[in-house]
Structure formats: structure tokens, C-alpha cells
Short mmCIF file of C-alpha atoms in Angstrom, two decimals:
data_model
loop_
_atom_site.label_atom_id
_atom_site.label_comp_id
_atom_site.label_asym_id
_atom_site.label_seq_id
_atom_site.Cartn_x
_atom_site.Cartn_y
_atom_site.Cartn_z
CA MET I 12 -7.72 -8.76 9.85
CA TYR I 13 -6.82 -10.04 13.32
CA THR I 14 -5.42 -13.22 14.87
CA VAL I 15 -6.88 -15.63 17.38
CA ASN I 16 -5.30 -17.89 19.98
CA ALA I 17 -3.78 -20.97 18.38
CA PRO I 18 -1.03 -23.53 19.03
CA PRO I 19 2.46 -21.97 19.04
CA ASP I 20 3.24 -23.26 15.55
CA ARG I 21 0.08 -21.79 14.00
CA VAL I 22 -1.23 -18.26 13.55
CA VAL I 23 -4.86 -18.12 12.48
CA ALA I 24 -5.89 -15.01 10.58
CA VAL I 25 -9.52 -13.98 10.79
CA LEU I 26 -10.89 -11.71 8.10
CA SER I 27 -13.19 -8.83 8.90
CA ALA I 28 -16.51 -8.79 7.05
CA ASP I 29 -15.21 -6.21 4.59
CA GLU I 30 -12.07 -8.28 3.94
CA ARG I 31 -14.14 -11.40 3.46
CA TRP I 32 -16.32 -9.88 0.75
CA MET I 33 -13.47 -8.01 -0.88
CA THR I 34 -11.57 -11.32 -1.09
CA LEU I 35 -14.51 -12.70 -3.05
CA ALA I 36 -14.35 -9.71 -5.37
CA LEU I 37 -10.60 -10.10 -5.85
CA ASP I 38 -11.11 -13.77 -6.74
CA LEU I 39 -13.60 -12.73 -9.44
CA ALA I 40 -11.70 -9.86 -11.09
CA PRO I 41 -8.92 -11.93 -12.74
CA ARG I 42 -11.46 -13.52 -15.06
CA GLY I 43 -11.06 -10.39 -17.17
CA LEU I 44 -7.25 -10.48 -17.31
CA GLY I 45 -5.91 -10.34 -20.85
CA ARG I 46 -9.26 -9.14 -22.22
CA THR I 47 -10.01 -5.71 -20.77
CA ALA I 48 -7.07 -3.57 -21.97
CA PRO I 49 -6.87 -0.63 -22.03
CA ASN I 50 -9.33 -0.94 -19.16
CA PRO I 51 -8.42 -2.62 -15.86
CA PRO I 52 -9.75 -5.97 -14.62
CA VAL I 53 -12.40 -5.00 -12.06
CA SER I 54 -15.11 -6.83 -10.17
CA CYS I 55 -18.04 -5.84 -7.97
CA VAL I 56 -19.87 -7.86 -5.31
CA ILE I 57 -23.11 -6.62 -3.71
CA VAL I 58 -23.93 -7.92 -0.24
CA GLN I 59 -27.23 -7.60 1.61
CA GLY I 60 -26.83 -8.64 5.23
CA ASP I 61 -24.70 -11.78 5.01
CA GLU I 62 -25.72 -12.78 1.51
CA VAL I 63 -24.30 -12.02 -1.92
CA VAL I 64 -27.18 -10.70 -4.02
CA GLY I 65 -25.23 -9.61 -7.10
CA GLN I 66 -21.78 -9.88 -8.58
CA GLY I 67 -20.00 -9.16 -11.84
CA PHE I 68 -16.68 -8.47 -13.51
CA HIS I 69 -15.57 -6.46 -16.53
CA PRO I 70 -15.26 -9.11 -19.29
CA ARG I 71 -13.61 -7.06 -22.06
CA ALA I 72 -13.10 -3.52 -23.31
CA GLY I 73 -16.22 -1.93 -24.74
CA GLU I 74 -18.61 -4.10 -22.71
CA PRO I 75 -20.37 -3.04 -19.50
CA HIS I 76 -18.28 -2.68 -16.39
CA ALA I 77 -18.52 -4.71 -13.20
CA GLU I 78 -20.53 -1.97 -11.47
CA VAL I 79 -23.24 -2.45 -14.10
CA PHE I 80 -23.40 -6.25 -14.06
CA ALA I 81 -23.57 -6.58 -10.27
CA PRO I 82 -26.54 -4.23 -9.67
CA HIS I 83 -28.34 -5.79 -12.62
CA GLY I 84 -28.01 -9.19 -10.97
CA ALA I 85 -29.03 -7.86 -7.58
CA GLY I 86 -32.11 -6.02 -8.81
CA ALA I 87 -34.21 -4.63 -5.97
CA HIS I 88 -32.02 -6.44 -3.42
CA ALA I 89 -29.28 -3.85 -4.04
CA ARG I 90 -31.25 -1.16 -2.23
CA GLY I 91 -29.65 -0.55 1.17
CA ALA I 92 -26.87 -3.08 0.43
CA THR I 93 -23.08 -2.74 0.38
CA ALA I 94 -21.08 -2.90 -2.86
CA TYR I 95 -17.48 -4.14 -2.83
CA VAL I 96 -15.46 -2.86 -5.79
CA THR I 97 -11.82 -3.71 -6.51
CA LEU I 98 -11.09 -0.30 -8.09
CA GLU I 99 -12.57 3.15 -7.59
CA PRO I 100 -15.52 3.43 -10.01
CA CYS I 101 -15.12 5.73 -13.00
CA SER I 102 -17.08 8.96 -12.90
CA HIS I 103 -16.76 10.03 -16.55
CA HIS I 104 -18.21 9.04 -19.91
CA GLY I 105 -15.95 6.83 -22.03
CA ARG I 106 -17.13 3.93 -24.18
CA THR I 107 -19.67 3.33 -21.42
CA PRO I 108 -21.49 5.65 -18.95
CA PRO I 109 -19.99 6.40 -15.51
CA CYS I 110 -19.93 3.43 -13.15
CA THR I 111 -20.76 5.76 -10.26
CA ASP I 112 -24.14 6.44 -11.89
CA ALA I 113 -24.93 2.72 -11.94
CA LEU I 114 -24.09 2.31 -8.26
CA ILE I 115 -26.06 5.40 -7.24
CA ALA I 116 -29.09 4.28 -9.26
CA SER I 117 -28.97 0.82 -7.69
CA GLY I 118 -29.73 2.20 -4.24
CA VAL I 119 -26.72 0.80 -2.38
CA CYS I 120 -26.06 2.66 0.85
CA ARG I 121 -22.36 1.85 1.17
CA VAL I 122 -19.48 1.21 -1.23
CA VAL I 123 -16.19 -0.38 -0.19
CA VAL I 124 -13.35 0.40 -2.60
CA SER I 125 -10.14 -1.59 -2.53
CA THR I 126 -7.93 1.05 -4.18
CA LEU I 127 -8.18 4.45 -5.82
CA ASN I 128 -8.11 4.79 -9.60
CA PRO I 129 -4.84 6.26 -11.01
CA ASN I 130 -6.56 7.52 -14.15
CA PRO I 131 -6.38 11.35 -13.93
CA ARG I 132 -9.99 11.50 -15.13
CA VAL I 133 -11.02 9.62 -11.97
CA ALA I 134 -8.38 9.79 -9.18
CA GLY I 135 -10.75 10.42 -6.28
CA ARG I 136 -13.62 11.87 -8.29
CA GLY I 137 -15.46 8.56 -8.26
CA VAL I 138 -15.36 8.36 -4.48
CA GLN I 139 -16.46 11.98 -4.23
CA ALA I 140 -19.38 11.42 -6.60
CA LEU I 141 -20.63 8.57 -4.42
CA ARG I 142 -20.26 10.62 -1.24
CA ASP I 143 -22.07 13.52 -2.87
CA ALA I 144 -24.96 11.09 -3.37
CA ALA I 145 -24.98 10.40 0.40
CA ILE I 146 -23.40 6.97 0.00
CA ASP I 147 -20.94 5.91 2.68
CA VAL I 148 -17.55 5.04 1.13
CA SER I 149 -14.61 3.14 2.61
CA VAL I 150 -11.27 2.93 0.77
CA GLY I 151 -8.19 0.74 1.14
CA ILE I 152 -9.52 -2.76 1.91
CA LEU I 153 -7.00 -5.38 0.67
CA GLU I 154 -5.38 -2.69 -1.46
CA ALA I 155 -2.14 -4.58 -2.14
CA GLY I 156 -3.95 -7.48 -3.79
CA ALA I 157 -6.01 -5.16 -5.98
CA THR I 158 -3.05 -3.10 -7.17
CA ARG I 159 -1.17 -6.31 -8.07
CA GLN I 160 -4.09 -7.41 -10.27
CA GLN I 161 -4.16 -3.99 -11.93
CA ALA I 162 -0.40 -3.67 -12.52
CA GLY I 163 -0.75 -3.50 -16.30
CA PHE I 164 -3.47 -0.86 -16.28
CA ARG I 165 -1.57 1.19 -13.73
CA SER I 166 1.68 0.94 -15.69
CA VAL I 167 0.11 2.28 -18.89
CA ILE I 168 -1.82 5.05 -17.12
CA VAL I 169 1.08 6.30 -15.00
CA ARG I 170 4.18 5.39 -17.07
CA GLY I 171 2.75 5.09 -20.58
CA ARG I 172 4.08 1.57 -21.17
CA PRO I 173 3.11 -2.05 -20.47
CA TRP I 174 3.99 -3.91 -17.29
CA VAL I 175 6.77 -6.28 -18.37
CA VAL I 176 6.98 -9.77 -16.85
CA ALA I 177 10.12 -11.78 -17.59
CA LYS I 178 9.55 -15.53 -17.57
CA TYR I 179 12.15 -18.23 -18.05
CA ALA I 180 13.05 -21.73 -16.88
CA MET I 181 16.57 -22.73 -15.90
CA THR I 182 18.48 -25.66 -14.48
CA LEU I 183 19.80 -25.75 -10.95
CA ASP I 184 23.16 -24.51 -12.27
CA GLY I 185 21.56 -21.55 -14.04
CA LYS I 186 21.27 -22.65 -17.68
CA VAL I 187 18.25 -22.00 -19.89
CA ALA I 188 19.37 -24.15 -22.85
CA ALA I 189 22.14 -26.37 -24.12
CA VAL I 190 24.43 -24.82 -26.71
CA GLY I 191 22.93 -25.14 -30.19
CA GLU I 192 19.94 -27.13 -28.98
CA GLY I 193 17.26 -24.48 -29.16
CA ASN I 194 13.96 -25.27 -27.50
CA GLY I 195 14.97 -28.14 -25.22
CA LYS I 196 12.50 -28.64 -22.39
CA VAL I 197 13.92 -27.43 -19.07
CA SER I 198 10.85 -27.51 -16.82
CA ASP I 199 8.19 -30.19 -16.43
CA ALA I 200 4.54 -30.25 -17.48
CA ALA I 201 3.15 -28.38 -14.45
CA ALA I 202 5.44 -25.42 -15.10
CA ARG I 203 4.53 -25.33 -18.79
CA GLU I 204 0.84 -25.39 -17.90
CA ARG I 205 1.33 -22.38 -15.61
CA ALA I 206 3.09 -20.52 -18.42
CA MET I 207 0.03 -21.11 -20.61
CA VAL I 208 -2.16 -19.56 -17.92
CA TRP I 209 0.08 -16.49 -17.99
CA ARG I 210 -0.18 -16.23 -21.77
CA ASN I 211 -3.94 -16.27 -21.34
CA GLU I 212 -3.84 -13.51 -18.70
CA LEU I 213 -1.33 -11.06 -20.19
CA ASP I 214 -1.98 -8.90 -23.23
CA ALA I 215 1.16 -9.81 -25.19
CA VAL I 216 3.86 -12.47 -25.33
CA ALA I 217 7.26 -11.36 -26.64
CA VAL I 218 10.44 -12.97 -27.94
CA GLY I 219 13.56 -11.78 -29.71
CA SER I 220 14.58 -12.64 -33.25
CA GLY I 221 17.11 -15.23 -32.07
CA THR I 222 14.45 -17.24 -30.28
CA LEU I 223 12.04 -16.87 -33.19
CA ASN I 224 14.53 -18.08 -35.77
CA MET I 225 15.98 -20.95 -33.73
CA ASP I 226 12.84 -22.30 -32.05
CA ASP I 227 9.99 -21.06 -34.31
CA PRO I 228 7.62 -20.82 -31.31
CA ALA I 229 3.90 -20.54 -32.02
CA LEU I 230 3.38 -18.30 -28.95
CA THR I 231 -0.15 -19.64 -28.62
CA THR I 232 -2.18 -20.51 -25.53
CA ARG I 233 -2.84 -24.23 -25.15
CA GLY I 234 -4.73 -26.30 -22.60
CA VAL I 235 -6.51 -23.37 -20.91
CA PRO I 236 -10.34 -23.67 -20.98
CA GLY I 237 -11.75 -20.55 -22.59
CA GLY I 238 -8.21 -19.32 -23.28
CA ARG I 239 -7.24 -16.71 -25.85
CA TYR I 240 -4.05 -15.92 -27.71
CA ALA I 241 -1.94 -13.09 -26.38
CA ARG I 242 -0.72 -10.70 -29.04
CA ALA I 243 2.64 -11.96 -30.35
CA VAL I 244 5.45 -9.37 -30.28
CA VAL I 245 8.84 -9.99 -31.91
CA PHE I 246 11.81 -7.70 -31.26
CA ASP I 247 14.06 -7.73 -34.34
CA ARG I 248 16.08 -4.58 -35.04
CA GLN I 249 17.13 -5.71 -38.52
CA ALA I 250 13.78 -7.25 -39.49
CA ARG I 251 15.50 -10.42 -40.69
CA SER I 252 13.10 -12.85 -39.02
CA ASN I 253 11.41 -15.50 -41.12
CA PRO I 254 8.15 -13.93 -42.39
CA GLN I 255 6.65 -17.46 -42.43
CA ALA I 256 7.32 -18.16 -38.74
CA GLN I 257 4.46 -19.58 -36.68
CA ALA I 258 4.26 -16.51 -34.41
CA TRP I 259 3.09 -14.27 -37.26
CA ARG I 260 -0.68 -14.05 -37.26
CA PRO I 261 -3.28 -11.26 -37.44
CA GLY I 262 -2.41 -8.76 -34.71
CA SER I 263 1.25 -9.80 -34.36
CA VAL I 264 3.74 -6.97 -33.89
CA LEU I 265 7.27 -6.53 -35.22
CA VAL I 266 9.43 -4.13 -33.21
CA THR I 267 12.35 -2.99 -35.32
CA ALA I 268 14.75 -0.16 -36.09
CA PRO I 269 13.54 2.99 -37.90
CA ASP I 270 15.48 2.16 -41.07
CA ALA I 271 14.70 -1.56 -41.30
CA ALA I 272 13.13 -2.97 -44.46
CA VAL I 273 9.70 -4.29 -43.45
CA SER I 274 7.66 -4.48 -46.65
CA ALA I 275 7.33 -8.28 -46.46
CA PHE I 276 5.88 -8.05 -42.97
CA GLU I 277 3.54 -5.18 -43.77
CA ALA I 278 2.29 -7.07 -46.81
CA SER I 279 1.32 -9.92 -44.46
CA GLY I 280 -0.68 -7.59 -42.22
CA ILE I 281 1.89 -7.48 -39.42
CA THR I 282 1.86 -4.32 -37.29
CA VAL I 283 5.27 -2.66 -37.40
CA VAL I 284 6.65 -0.57 -34.55
CA ARG I 285 9.77 1.42 -35.39
CA ALA I 286 11.77 2.48 -32.36
CA GLU I 287 15.18 3.93 -31.59
CA THR I 288 15.23 2.72 -27.99
CA PRO I 289 13.63 0.00 -25.83
CA GLN I 290 11.73 2.70 -23.92
CA SER I 291 10.29 4.09 -27.15
CA ALA I 292 9.31 0.58 -28.24
CA LEU I 293 7.40 -0.09 -25.04
CA THR I 294 5.70 3.30 -25.19
CA GLN I 295 4.46 2.54 -28.67
CA LEU I 296 3.25 -0.89 -27.56
CA GLY I 297 1.27 0.91 -24.87
CA HIS I 298 -0.28 3.08 -27.57
CA LEU I 299 -1.39 -0.13 -29.29
CA GLY I 300 -3.48 -0.95 -26.22
CA LEU I 301 -1.09 -3.45 -24.63
CA SER I 302 -0.97 -3.03 -20.87
CA SER I 303 1.03 -6.15 -19.95
CA MET I 304 3.66 -8.24 -21.73
CA LEU I 305 5.11 -11.68 -20.98
CA LEU I 306 8.76 -11.69 -22.03
CA GLU I 307 9.73 -15.26 -22.93
CA GLY I 308 13.18 -14.91 -24.46
CA GLY I 309 15.83 -15.02 -25.23
CA PRO I 310 18.80 -13.96 -23.11
CA GLY I 311 19.71 -11.04 -25.37
CA LEU I 312 16.27 -9.42 -25.29
CA LEU I 313 15.86 -10.04 -21.57
CA SER I 314 19.25 -8.46 -20.87
CA THR I 315 18.51 -5.44 -23.06
CA LEU I 316 15.25 -4.66 -21.29
CA LEU I 317 16.62 -5.49 -17.85
CA ASP I 318 19.65 -3.23 -18.30
CA ALA I 319 17.33 -0.45 -19.45
CA GLY I 320 15.26 -0.78 -16.26
CA LEU I 321 12.21 -1.96 -18.21
CA VAL I 322 11.57 -5.35 -16.58
CA ASP I 323 9.04 -5.01 -13.77
CA GLU I 324 8.48 -8.57 -12.60
CA VAL I 325 10.38 -11.85 -12.82
CA ARG I 326 8.89 -15.37 -12.82
CA THR I 327 11.57 -18.07 -12.88
CA PHE I 328 11.15 -21.84 -12.91
CA ILE I 329 14.13 -23.69 -11.41
CA SER I 330 14.40 -27.32 -12.46
CA PRO I 331 16.39 -29.90 -10.44
CA LYS I 332 18.82 -30.60 -13.28
CA LEU I 333 22.53 -29.96 -13.74
CA LEU I 334 23.64 -29.15 -17.28
CA GLY I 335 27.18 -27.85 -17.00
CA GLY I 336 27.91 -25.85 -20.14
CA GLY I 337 25.03 -24.00 -21.69
CA LEU I 338 23.30 -20.65 -22.11
CA SER I 339 22.69 -18.35 -19.16
CA PRO I 340 19.42 -16.41 -18.91
CA LEU I 341 21.31 -13.09 -19.16
CA THR I 342 24.05 -11.71 -21.38
CA SER I 343 24.54 -8.52 -19.36
CA PRO I 344 28.08 -7.36 -18.50
CA ASP I 345 29.69 -8.71 -15.34
CA ARG I 346 28.77 -6.88 -12.15
CA ARG I 347 29.79 -6.97 -8.53
CA MET I 348 27.41 -8.76 -6.16
CA ASN I 349 26.49 -5.48 -4.47
CA GLU I 350 25.24 -4.25 -7.87
CA ALA I 351 22.78 -7.13 -8.29
CA GLN I 352 19.13 -6.22 -8.75
CA GLU I 353 17.12 -7.63 -5.86
CA LEU I 354 13.53 -8.80 -6.19
CA ARG I 355 10.86 -7.59 -3.78
CA ASP I 356 7.63 -9.24 -2.62
CA VAL I 357 9.16 -12.61 -3.41
CA THR I 358 7.07 -15.79 -3.44
CA VAL I 359 8.31 -19.37 -3.76
CA GLU I 360 6.06 -22.20 -4.96
CA THR I 361 6.63 -25.85 -5.80
CA LEU I 362 5.19 -27.05 -9.12
CA GLY I 363 5.82 -30.76 -9.63
CA GLN I 364 9.59 -31.13 -9.38
CA ASP I 365 10.22 -27.48 -10.23
CA VAL I 366 10.39 -24.44 -7.99
CA LEU I 367 8.77 -21.18 -9.12
CA VAL I 368 10.29 -17.96 -7.78
CA THR I 369 8.45 -14.71 -8.50
CA GLY I 370 9.17 -11.17 -7.43
CA LEU I 371 9.03 -7.51 -8.40
CA LEU I 372 11.80 -5.28 -9.70
CA SER I 373 9.52 -2.22 -9.95
CA ASP I 374 6.92 -0.71 -7.68
CA ILE I 375 3.41 -1.00 -9.05
CA PRO I 376 2.35 2.55 -9.97
CA ARG I 377 -0.34 4.10 -7.81
CA LEU I 378 -1.46 7.70 -8.17
#
């Protein structure tokens, strides 16, 4: 990327050819979010000259990978072309054959890889396999964007647990609810629509027992074309949640203490995770194939995971309202300002009358 001459108040960024085509690939990959775990969301674009001749993304676990769909679409036009892939292709047999084999067989002469694969079974071997086949390989094009898309996959591979995203809405004076009111709407429609998109894109949506019992949330995905339900996860150490709550459905998970009585939940087909610590709970959720989790409440659960260093990303809607008394988003002990946890890679966006602030608390795992 480079800049061109422009008026003093404007800087015009010009993408290189590789950045241009990789941007197209990165726009395509998220179509698999929430559907590919334990695999990553990956896309592949094949370019011949200045024309896209094939493209594809990994739609869900167990189905062909992007590096199979794109050459299939390109056909004979792939020979001598360049393939742009958002993650280093796998070079081993899993549920499907190696993606490197598909690229080699297609006849492409060059492969541009956004970022290396952290899976120890790949981790550079895919690039080497392509080079051994006399294919030119470039690595590191728009790497930051690719690793952000793959945060869940990378978290499970490197740390053995899902990437945890805390989401909440609060008033301008920092309140998430009025006392005793339960699920009063804080943000407006645009913010709630964005939250539904996140439920569609992340593998699980989690709440604590207090939120479940007071609000009885369905934890479904609504208003998203082609949307799917994230797996509902309820943290309840004493397993005293209402077994008839709306969140319980096939695939729902109860996270509870080792000695909790759970027969009513097991009889309903609920998956039970018994854990001594929050870290153990998240590790077991990773073993269930969950690579990302949207944490929606309440303050007690958020504080527990935050204080344990297990919240990786924060997405907060701030609504232009003043409530006065009410519930804060955290119940953590008082700290000094110099002990505050600071977000990194912060973005600020206006949604209707609300402001969305997002940022990272953890580095996205690499190799």
C-alpha cells in the first residue's frame, strides 16, 4: 500500500495488486463464520491477469475447503494464475485431503498467503509443499485482517479455549439495567441488529444464571438472512436455573460445579460441563468444538471471566441516556485507575443514536 498526492485534509491509500485481490478474499471468508469450527473461516480467490476466474470459501466443517472450491470454479483458467488464500493451506489429511494438493493440481503458478497456519500439523509445511512443487509463494499480505477473522480458530489451536467476546450495552452514565427491571432495552434497533449478526458469526452465546432466570432470553438469532443459532451456554455453578427456560434447546450447554445436581438437565438432552475453574470451563468448551463465544451477561459472569484474564475482546454499545441508579456492567472489586485494563486496536462507530466501542484485551494468537 502507498499514498498519492491529495489535498492536505485527505490521504488517499492505493492498494497494490496483491492487496486488492487479498481484500476480495478477506471480504469472502467471513461467510463461513460460525459454521466452520473447529476449522477456520478461509477463502481463496484465483486471478488470471486482471480477472477473477475462481473463488470460494469454506462453508462448514466436513465440507470441501476454499482451495478446492476456487480451482473447481476456475477450471482450466487456473493454469498459470495466482491464488490468494487468507490462511496457509493445510498439507495433511483430515476430514478432507490436503488443500495444497488441490492448488498444485490446479496448475496455479503463484500462491499469495495472508498468514501462516498456527496448527502444528501445518505451521509452514503448507508453504513448503507449494514451493517444493515449484510454485512461487508470498506470505504476509494483509495479515492483520486475516488473523482477526481467525481469532477463534487461533485461540483454540494455541490456547485450547474459545476466543471470548464480551458484549453489553450501557447508558452514558455506565448502567446496563435499572434495579429489578431485568431486560430493559438500553440500545436502539441498529445496535440490537448488530448483536444478532454477532450471534450468527460466533459459535456460542453465553449468559449467567442470573440473566437466565431474570430475563429468560431465547439467545436466538433473529433478522439475519440465512442466519443460524449459536450454541447457547449457561454458566450456573449450582445448576438451579429453570430447566424450562427458552435458552435450553438441542446442543445447549450447562457449565456447572463438579458436585451440582444436573439430572433434570441431562434428561432434557442438555450437555453438561463440570468445571472447578473458569479456565477449565473454557477448555472443555473448546473440546466441544466451540472456537468463539459471545458473552452477553450478566455483570457477575463478565466480572468473573474478566478478573480471570479470560475475556479477549470487548464490544460495548453506549446509549445517550442517563439513568442514575442502576446496575454497572462489572461487579469486580474497586481498583486504582492505573490498574485499569486498557483496550487495544480500538474502533469507534456510530449506530443510530448509539456509539459502539470495540477493542482487544488479548493478543490474537499466532504461531
